[in-house]
Amino acid sequence: MLKLLKSWLKNSLVAILLVTIFLGINTAGWTPSSRAALPSGNAITDGKALLRYALPINNKPVRELQASLEDISNQLRANKRWGAVSKDLSKASRILDKPSQILASVPEERQSQAESWINELKSGVAKVEELTQAKDKEKILQERAKLLNLVSLIEESMVKEFPFEVPDEYSNLPQLKGRATIAIKTNKGDLTVVVDGYSAPVTAGNFVDLVQRGFYNGLEFTRSEESYVLQTGDPPGKEQGFIDPTTGKYRAIPLEILVEGDKKPTYGITLEDAGRYLDMPVLPFSSFGALAMARPESQVDGGSSQVFFFLFEPELTPAGRNLLDGRYSVFGYLTEGKDILDTLKAGDKIESATVTQGIENLVQPQTA
């Protein structure tokens, strides 16, 4: 701990401030072993929203549509501001009244389906406007979730190609050139995770490949800390990661972080060591159920099969910058099963993990 503090003190005044704020944080082993404190802020705490915003698209109307619908829950949570909800819906309606602006970013072969989704959105927004007049909060939230799912489909249809080239040095590793959905059955219930290859193709590709191999089936959760982390992926025996049967060697996965505004991820260095203290990852640790690659504290490229869910609870801890951001690779988010994840402890077991969508996006290595 003392060595880590000295390192921070040498790096910058920002690091000194962080140490002052987070004095009680200790990092050791495969993931930090005490809770990461968060300063106040306006971080997005919904995994599905983070996945939407992480898509590599550039269409202002659809982003404004998404933001308006996302904001509804904020207004309902803030003393049920019905007037503000109505304004959000009015803005959404105005955007949907000009579908050509949204369709302009959709490839021609997908426009017919996208237009159908837009029409569904129009009907759905009208329904939520009626529910707003009745001030039915629960039904509004249910319908809002359906609307945002449609927005997700439209935004995903806008992605024309994979946005960058992964460095050649990682061509020996599986890569996910898109997204995949993973169904995880545990002894306490089911979880659904979406992993994002657009932001972390090597990390996500490794995970999807291991799921396909059945690697996680039967593995226990080996570490749990309430409101902090739940970790798994340590295979039986002395090895702490995946031994590739084709090479007989430990498959090491590089630290991989895509920063907001960057065109491609950084590899092999923490944002702290890169001097990018104030930069934020596209996939941050701001949502309950963020899924990240575990690694030895001293080896940024030492991850393999061990992964952890971040159990950050936004209702208990102010949302904002987290000390894990930029130091560990987030590569997906829990989308279903929050209540189940909250009950899992060390000793609980993954009964099976299955890729249910997106396996076609997995690209196997071309070289051994």
CSV table of C-alpha atoms in Angstrom, one decimal:
chain,number,residue,atom,x,y,z
A,1,MET,CA,0.0,0.0,0.0
A,2,LEU,CA,2.8,2.4,0.9
A,3,LYS,CA,4.6,1.8,-2.4
A,4,LEU,CA,1.4,2.5,-4.3
A,5,LEU,CA,0.8,5.7,-2.4
A,6,LYS,CA,4.4,6.9,-3.2
A,7,SER,CA,3.8,6.1,-6.9
A,8,TRP,CA,0.7,8.3,-6.9
A,9,LEU,CA,2.5,11.1,-5.1
A,10,LYS,CA,5.2,11.2,-7.7
A,11,ASN,CA,2.9,11.2,-10.7
A,12,SER,CA,0.9,14.4,-10.3
A,13,LEU,CA,-1.1,16.8,-8.1
A,14,VAL,CA,-4.2,15.0,-9.3
A,15,ALA,CA,-2.9,11.8,-7.8
A,16,ILE,CA,-2.3,13.6,-4.5
A,17,LEU,CA,-5.9,14.7,-4.5
A,18,LEU,CA,-7.1,11.2,-5.2
A,19,VAL,CA,-5.0,9.7,-2.4
A,20,THR,CA,-6.4,12.3,0.0
A,21,ILE,CA,-10.0,11.4,-1.0
A,22,PHE,CA,-9.5,7.7,-1.2
A,23,LEU,CA,-6.9,7.1,1.5
A,24,GLY,CA,-8.6,3.9,2.7
A,25,ILE,CA,-8.3,2.1,-0.7
A,26,ASN,CA,-6.0,-0.8,-0.9
A,27,THR,CA,-5.1,-2.7,-4.1
A,28,ALA,CA,-3.7,-6.2,-4.0
A,29,GLY,CA,-4.2,-9.5,-5.6
A,30,TRP,CA,-6.3,-10.0,-8.7
A,31,THR,CA,-8.6,-7.0,-8.0
A,32,PRO,CA,-8.7,-4.2,-5.5
A,33,SER,CA,-9.6,-5.6,-2.1
A,34,SER,CA,-11.6,-2.7,-0.6
A,35,ARG,CA,-14.5,-0.6,-1.9
A,36,ALA,CA,-13.8,2.1,-4.4
A,37,ALA,CA,-15.2,5.4,-3.1
A,38,LEU,CA,-16.8,7.7,-5.6
A,39,PRO,CA,-17.0,11.5,-5.6
A,40,SER,CA,-20.3,13.1,-6.6
A,41,GLY,CA,-21.1,13.5,-10.2
A,42,ASN,CA,-23.6,12.7,-13.0
A,43,ALA,CA,-22.3,9.4,-14.2
A,44,ILE,CA,-24.7,7.1,-16.1
A,45,THR,CA,-25.5,4.2,-13.8
A,46,ASP,CA,-27.6,2.0,-16.1
A,47,GLY,CA,-25.7,-0.7,-18.0
A,48,LYS,CA,-28.1,-0.7,-21.0
A,49,ALA,CA,-27.7,3.1,-21.4
A,50,LEU,CA,-23.9,2.8,-21.2
A,51,LEU,CA,-24.0,0.2,-24.0
A,52,ARG,CA,-26.2,2.4,-26.1
A,53,TYR,CA,-23.9,5.4,-25.7
A,54,ALA,CA,-20.9,3.2,-26.5
A,55,LEU,CA,-22.0,2.3,-30.0
A,56,PRO,CA,-19.8,3.8,-32.7
A,57,ILE,CA,-22.4,5.9,-34.4
A,58,ASN,CA,-22.8,9.6,-35.3
A,59,ASN,CA,-26.4,10.6,-35.6
A,60,LYS,CA,-27.4,13.6,-33.4
A,61,PRO,CA,-31.2,13.1,-33.7
A,62,VAL,CA,-31.2,9.5,-32.4
A,63,ARG,CA,-28.8,10.5,-29.6
A,64,GLU,CA,-31.2,13.3,-28.6
A,65,LEU,CA,-34.1,10.9,-28.8
A,66,GLN,CA,-32.3,8.4,-26.6
A,67,ALA,CA,-31.3,11.2,-24.1
A,68,SER,CA,-34.9,12.4,-23.8
A,69,LEU,CA,-36.2,8.9,-23.1
A,70,GLU,CA,-33.4,8.2,-20.7
A,71,ASP,CA,-34.2,11.4,-18.8
A,72,ILE,CA,-37.7,10.3,-18.0
A,73,SER,CA,-36.6,8.0,-15.1
A,74,ASN,CA,-34.4,10.9,-13.7
A,75,GLN,CA,-37.5,13.1,-13.6
A,76,LEU,CA,-39.7,10.5,-12.0
A,77,ARG,CA,-37.0,9.8,-9.4
A,78,ALA,CA,-36.7,13.6,-8.7
A,79,ASN,CA,-40.0,14.1,-6.9
A,80,LYS,CA,-42.0,13.0,-10.0
A,81,ARG,CA,-41.6,16.1,-12.2
A,82,TRP,CA,-44.4,15.4,-14.5
A,83,GLY,CA,-43.9,18.7,-16.4
A,84,ALA,CA,-40.4,17.7,-17.2
A,85,VAL,CA,-41.5,14.2,-18.3
A,86,SER,CA,-44.0,15.8,-20.7
A,87,LYS,CA,-41.2,18.0,-22.1
A,88,ASP,CA,-39.0,14.9,-22.7
A,89,LEU,CA,-41.9,13.2,-24.5
A,90,SER,CA,-42.6,16.3,-26.6
A,91,LYS,CA,-39.0,16.4,-27.7
A,92,ALA,CA,-39.0,12.7,-28.6
A,93,SER,CA,-42.2,13.2,-30.6
A,94,ARG,CA,-40.6,16.1,-32.6
A,95,ILE,CA,-37.6,14.0,-33.4
A,96,LEU,CA,-39.7,11.1,-34.5
A,97,ASP,CA,-41.8,13.4,-36.8
A,98,LYS,CA,-38.6,13.7,-38.9
A,99,PRO,CA,-37.7,10.1,-39.5
A,100,SER,CA,-35.5,10.9,-42.5
A,101,GLN,CA,-32.9,12.5,-40.2
A,102,ILE,CA,-32.6,9.2,-38.3
A,103,LEU,CA,-32.8,7.0,-41.3
A,104,ALA,CA,-29.9,8.9,-43.0
A,105,SER,CA,-27.4,7.0,-40.9
A,106,VAL,CA,-29.0,3.6,-41.5
A,107,PRO,CA,-27.7,1.5,-44.4
A,108,GLU,CA,-30.3,1.2,-47.2
A,109,GLU,CA,-30.8,-2.5,-46.8
A,110,ARG,CA,-31.8,-1.9,-43.1
A,111,GLN,CA,-34.0,1.1,-43.6
A,112,SER,CA,-37.3,-0.7,-44.0
A,113,GLN,CA,-36.8,-2.4,-40.6
A,114,ALA,CA,-35.6,0.8,-39.0
A,115,GLU,CA,-38.6,2.7,-40.3
A,116,SER,CA,-40.9,0.0,-38.7
A,117,TRP,CA,-39.1,0.6,-35.4
A,118,ILE,CA,-39.6,4.3,-35.7
A,119,ASN,CA,-43.3,3.8,-36.2
A,120,GLU,CA,-43.4,1.6,-33.1
A,121,LEU,CA,-41.6,4.4,-31.2
A,122,LYS,CA,-44.2,7.0,-32.3
A,123,SER,CA,-47.1,4.8,-31.0
A,124,GLY,CA,-45.2,4.1,-27.8
A,125,VAL,CA,-44.4,7.7,-27.1
A,126,ALA,CA,-48.1,8.6,-27.5
A,127,LYS,CA,-49.0,5.8,-25.1
A,128,VAL,CA,-46.5,7.1,-22.5
A,129,GLU,CA,-48.0,10.6,-22.9
A,130,GLU,CA,-51.4,9.2,-21.9
A,131,LEU,CA,-49.8,7.5,-18.9
A,132,THR,CA,-48.2,10.7,-17.9
A,133,GLN,CA,-51.5,12.4,-17.8
A,134,ALA,CA,-52.7,9.6,-15.5
A,135,LYS,CA,-49.4,9.9,-13.5
A,136,ASP,CA,-48.9,6.1,-13.6
A,137,LYS,CA,-45.2,6.0,-12.7
A,138,GLU,CA,-44.7,2.2,-12.9
A,139,LYS,CA,-46.3,1.8,-16.3
A,140,ILE,CA,-44.4,4.8,-17.6
A,141,LEU,CA,-41.1,3.1,-16.6
A,142,GLN,CA,-42.2,-0.2,-18.2
A,143,GLU,CA,-43.1,1.5,-21.5
A,144,ARG,CA,-40.0,3.6,-21.4
A,145,ALA,CA,-37.9,0.5,-21.2
A,146,LYS,CA,-39.6,-0.9,-24.3
A,147,LEU,CA,-39.0,2.4,-26.2
A,148,LEU,CA,-35.3,2.4,-25.3
A,149,ASN,CA,-35.0,-1.2,-26.5
A,150,LEU,CA,-36.3,0.0,-29.9
A,151,VAL,CA,-33.9,2.9,-29.8
A,152,SER,CA,-31.1,0.3,-29.2
A,153,LEU,CA,-32.2,-1.7,-32.3
A,154,ILE,CA,-32.2,1.5,-34.4
A,155,GLU,CA,-28.8,2.5,-33.2
A,156,GLU,CA,-27.3,-0.9,-33.6
A,157,SER,CA,-28.6,-0.9,-37.2
A,158,MET,CA,-26.5,2.2,-37.9
A,159,VAL,CA,-23.2,0.5,-37.3
A,160,LYS,CA,-21.8,-0.1,-40.8
A,161,GLU,CA,-18.4,-1.7,-40.0
A,162,PHE,CA,-16.0,-2.3,-37.2
A,163,PRO,CA,-14.5,1.1,-36.3
A,164,PHE,CA,-10.8,0.3,-36.0
A,165,GLU,CA,-8.0,-2.2,-36.5
A,166,VAL,CA,-6.8,-4.2,-33.6
A,167,PRO,CA,-2.9,-4.1,-33.4
A,168,ASP,CA,-1.3,-7.0,-35.1
A,169,GLU,CA,0.5,-8.1,-32.0
A,170,TYR,CA,-2.9,-9.3,-30.7
A,171,SER,CA,-3.8,-11.3,-33.8
A,172,ASN,CA,-3.1,-14.5,-31.9
A,173,LEU,CA,-6.0,-13.8,-29.6
A,174,PRO,CA,-9.8,-14.2,-30.2
A,175,GLN,CA,-11.5,-10.9,-31.0
A,176,LEU,CA,-15.2,-9.9,-30.9
A,177,LYS,CA,-16.0,-7.6,-33.8
A,178,GLY,CA,-19.3,-6.5,-32.5
A,179,ARG,CA,-21.4,-7.5,-29.5
A,180,ALA,CA,-22.5,-10.8,-27.9
A,181,THR,CA,-25.1,-11.7,-25.3
A,182,ILE,CA,-24.2,-14.3,-22.7
A,183,ALA,CA,-26.8,-16.3,-20.6
A,184,ILE,CA,-25.2,-17.4,-17.2
A,185,LYS,CA,-27.1,-19.9,-15.1
A,186,THR,CA,-26.0,-20.0,-11.5
A,187,ASN,CA,-27.2,-22.0,-8.5
A,188,LYS,CA,-29.2,-19.0,-7.4
A,189,GLY,CA,-30.7,-17.9,-10.7
A,190,ASP,CA,-30.0,-16.5,-14.1
A,191,LEU,CA,-27.9,-13.6,-15.3
A,192,THR,CA,-27.7,-11.9,-18.8
A,193,VAL,CA,-24.6,-10.1,-19.8
A,194,VAL,CA,-23.9,-8.1,-23.0
A,195,VAL,CA,-20.2,-7.8,-23.9
A,196,ASP,CA,-19.0,-5.0,-26.1
A,197,GLY,CA,-16.4,-5.8,-28.8
A,198,TYR,CA,-16.7,-2.3,-30.2
A,199,SER,CA,-14.9,-1.0,-27.1
A,200,ALA,CA,-12.9,-4.0,-26.0
A,201,PRO,CA,-12.6,-6.5,-28.9
A,202,VAL,CA,-9.7,-8.5,-27.4
A,203,THR,CA,-11.0,-8.7,-23.8
A,204,ALA,CA,-14.6,-9.5,-25.0
A,205,GLY,CA,-13.4,-11.9,-27.6
A,206,ASN,CA,-11.4,-13.9,-25.0
A,207,PHE,CA,-14.4,-14.1,-22.8
A,208,VAL,CA,-16.8,-15.2,-25.5
A,209,ASP,CA,-14.3,-17.8,-26.7
A,210,LEU,CA,-14.0,-19.2,-23.2
A,211,VAL,CA,-17.7,-19.3,-22.8
A,212,GLN,CA,-18.0,-21.2,-26.1
A,213,ARG,CA,-15.4,-23.7,-24.8
A,214,GLY,CA,-17.5,-24.3,-21.7
A,215,PHE,CA,-14.6,-23.0,-19.6
A,216,TYR,CA,-16.9,-21.3,-17.0
A,217,ASN,CA,-19.3,-24.2,-16.6
A,218,GLY,CA,-19.1,-25.5,-13.1
A,219,LEU,CA,-16.7,-22.9,-11.8
A,220,GLU,CA,-17.3,-21.3,-8.4
A,221,PHE,CA,-17.3,-17.6,-7.5
A,222,THR,CA,-14.1,-17.4,-5.6
A,223,ARG,CA,-14.3,-14.0,-4.1
A,224,SER,CA,-17.1,-11.7,-3.0
A,225,GLU,CA,-17.1,-8.4,-1.2
A,226,GLU,CA,-20.5,-6.8,-0.5
A,227,SER,CA,-21.3,-3.8,-2.6
A,228,TYR,CA,-17.9,-4.1,-4.3
A,229,VAL,CA,-16.9,-7.2,-6.4
A,230,LEU,CA,-17.9,-10.8,-7.2
A,231,GLN,CA,-15.1,-12.7,-9.0
A,232,THR,CA,-14.9,-16.0,-10.9
A,233,GLY,CA,-12.9,-17.7,-13.6
A,234,ASP,CA,-10.1,-19.4,-11.5
A,235,PRO,CA,-9.9,-22.9,-12.9
A,236,PRO,CA,-9.2,-26.0,-10.7
A,237,GLY,CA,-5.6,-26.7,-10.0
A,238,LYS,CA,-2.5,-24.5,-9.7
A,239,GLU,CA,-3.2,-22.4,-12.8
A,240,GLN,CA,-4.8,-19.0,-12.3
A,241,GLY,CA,-6.0,-18.6,-15.9
A,242,PHE,CA,-6.7,-20.4,-19.2
A,243,ILE,CA,-4.0,-22.6,-20.7
A,244,ASP,CA,-4.6,-22.7,-24.4
A,245,PRO,CA,-4.5,-26.3,-25.5
A,246,THR,CA,-3.1,-25.4,-28.9
A,247,THR,CA,0.0,-23.8,-27.4
A,248,GLY,CA,0.1,-25.3,-23.9
A,249,LYS,CA,0.7,-21.7,-22.7
A,250,TYR,CA,-1.2,-19.3,-20.4
A,251,ARG,CA,-3.3,-17.0,-22.5
A,252,ALA,CA,-2.5,-13.5,-21.4
A,253,ILE,CA,-4.9,-10.7,-22.2
A,254,PRO,CA,-3.7,-7.1,-22.5
A,255,LEU,CA,-5.2,-4.3,-20.5
A,256,GLU,CA,-7.5,-2.7,-23.1
A,257,ILE,CA,-9.3,0.6,-22.5
A,258,LEU,CA,-11.2,2.8,-25.0
A,259,VAL,CA,-11.3,6.4,-23.9
A,260,GLU,CA,-14.1,8.8,-24.7
A,261,GLY,CA,-13.1,10.7,-27.9
A,262,ASP,CA,-10.4,8.2,-28.9
A,263,LYS,CA,-10.8,6.3,-32.2
A,264,LYS,CA,-9.3,3.0,-30.8
A,265,PRO,CA,-8.4,1.5,-27.4
A,266,THR,CA,-5.1,2.0,-25.6
A,267,TYR,CA,-3.3,-1.3,-24.7
A,268,GLY,CA,-0.9,-2.4,-22.1
A,269,ILE,CA,-0.9,0.7,-19.9
A,270,THR,CA,-3.3,2.2,-17.3
A,271,LEU,CA,-4.7,5.6,-17.9
A,272,GLU,CA,-2.9,6.7,-14.7
A,273,ASP,CA,0.5,5.6,-16.0
A,274,ALA,CA,-0.3,7.2,-19.4
A,275,GLY,CA,-0.9,10.5,-17.6
A,276,ARG,CA,-4.5,10.6,-18.6
A,277,TYR,CA,-5.9,11.1,-15.1
A,278,LEU,CA,-9.0,13.0,-16.1
A,279,ASP,CA,-9.9,10.9,-19.2
A,280,MET,CA,-12.9,8.6,-18.9
A,281,PRO,CA,-13.4,5.2,-20.5
A,282,VAL,CA,-16.3,4.6,-22.8
A,283,LEU,CA,-17.2,1.7,-20.6
A,284,PRO,CA,-16.8,3.0,-17.0
A,285,PHE,CA,-17.3,1.4,-13.6
A,286,SER,CA,-20.5,3.4,-12.9
A,287,SER,CA,-23.1,0.6,-13.2
A,288,PHE,CA,-24.0,-2.2,-10.9
A,289,GLY,CA,-22.9,-5.3,-12.8
A,290,ALA,CA,-20.1,-3.9,-14.9
A,291,LEU,CA,-18.1,-6.9,-16.1
A,292,ALA,CA,-14.3,-6.5,-16.1
A,293,MET,CA,-11.1,-8.5,-16.5
A,294,ALA,CA,-9.3,-9.3,-13.3
A,295,ARG,CA,-5.5,-9.3,-13.4
A,296,PRO,CA,-2.5,-9.4,-11.0
A,297,GLU,CA,-2.0,-5.9,-9.6
A,298,SER,CA,1.5,-5.6,-10.9
A,299,GLN,CA,0.9,-7.1,-14.4
A,300,VAL,CA,-1.3,-4.9,-16.6
A,301,ASP,CA,-1.2,-7.6,-19.3
A,302,GLY,CA,-1.6,-10.5,-16.9
A,303,GLY,CA,-5.3,-11.1,-17.2
A,304,SER,CA,-6.6,-14.4,-18.6
A,305,SER,CA,-9.9,-16.0,-17.6
A,306,GLN,CA,-10.7,-14.4,-14.2
A,307,VAL,CA,-13.4,-11.8,-14.4
A,308,PHE,CA,-15.3,-9.8,-11.9
A,309,PHE,CA,-18.7,-8.1,-11.6
A,310,PHE,CA,-18.6,-4.7,-10.0
A,311,LEU,CA,-21.3,-4.4,-7.4
A,312,PHE,CA,-21.4,-0.6,-7.2
A,313,GLU,CA,-24.7,0.5,-5.7
A,314,PRO,CA,-25.6,4.0,-7.0
A,315,GLU,CA,-28.3,4.5,-4.4
A,316,LEU,CA,-25.8,4.1,-1.6
A,317,THR,CA,-22.7,5.7,-3.2
A,318,PRO,CA,-22.6,9.0,-5.2
A,319,ALA,CA,-22.0,8.4,-8.8
A,320,GLY,CA,-18.9,9.6,-10.6
A,321,ARG,CA,-15.3,8.9,-11.3
A,322,ASN,CA,-14.1,5.6,-9.8
A,323,LEU,CA,-10.5,4.6,-9.0
A,324,LEU,CA,-11.0,1.4,-11.0
A,325,ASP,CA,-11.7,3.3,-14.2
A,326,GLY,CA,-8.6,3.3,-16.4
A,327,ARG,CA,-6.9,0.5,-14.4
A,328,TYR,CA,-9.0,-2.5,-15.3
A,329,SER,CA,-10.8,-3.4,-18.6
A,330,VAL,CA,-14.6,-3.2,-18.5
A,331,PHE,CA,-15.9,-5.2,-21.4
A,332,GLY,CA,-19.6,-5.5,-20.7
A,333,TYR,CA,-22.6,-5.0,-18.4
A,334,LEU,CA,-25.2,-7.1,-16.7
A,335,THR,CA,-28.5,-6.4,-18.4
A,336,GLU,CA,-30.8,-8.9,-16.6
A,337,GLY,CA,-30.6,-10.5,-13.2
A,338,LYS,CA,-29.6,-7.7,-10.8
A,339,ASP,CA,-31.5,-9.2,-7.9
A,340,ILE,CA,-29.7,-12.5,-8.5
A,341,LEU,CA,-26.3,-11.0,-8.8
A,342,ASP,CA,-26.8,-9.2,-5.5
A,343,THR,CA,-27.3,-12.5,-3.7
A,344,LEU,CA,-24.3,-14.4,-5.1
A,345,LYS,CA,-21.4,-15.0,-2.8
A,346,ALA,CA,-18.1,-16.9,-2.8
A,347,GLY,CA,-18.8,-20.6,-3.1
A,348,ASP,CA,-21.8,-20.1,-5.3
A,349,LYS,CA,-21.5,-21.7,-8.7
A,350,ILE,CA,-21.9,-21.0,-12.4
A,351,GLU,CA,-23.8,-24.0,-13.7
A,352,SER,CA,-23.5,-22.9,-17.3
A,353,ALA,CA,-22.6,-20.0,-19.5
A,354,THR,CA,-23.9,-19.8,-23.1
A,355,VAL,CA,-23.6,-17.4,-26.0
A,356,THR,CA,-27.2,-16.7,-27.0
A,357,GLN,CA,-26.6,-13.9,-29.6
A,358,GLY,CA,-23.6,-12.5,-31.5
A,359,ILE,CA,-21.4,-15.6,-31.9
A,360,GLU,CA,-21.0,-14.7,-35.5
A,361,ASN,CA,-19.0,-11.6,-34.3
A,362,LEU,CA,-16.3,-13.8,-32.8
A,363,VAL,CA,-13.2,-13.9,-34.9
A,364,GLN,CA,-10.7,-16.7,-34.1
A,365,PRO,CA,-7.0,-16.0,-34.2
A,366,GLN,CA,-5.2,-16.4,-37.6
A,367,THR,CA,-1.9,-17.3,-36.0
A,368,ALA,CA,-1.0,-19.6,-33.2
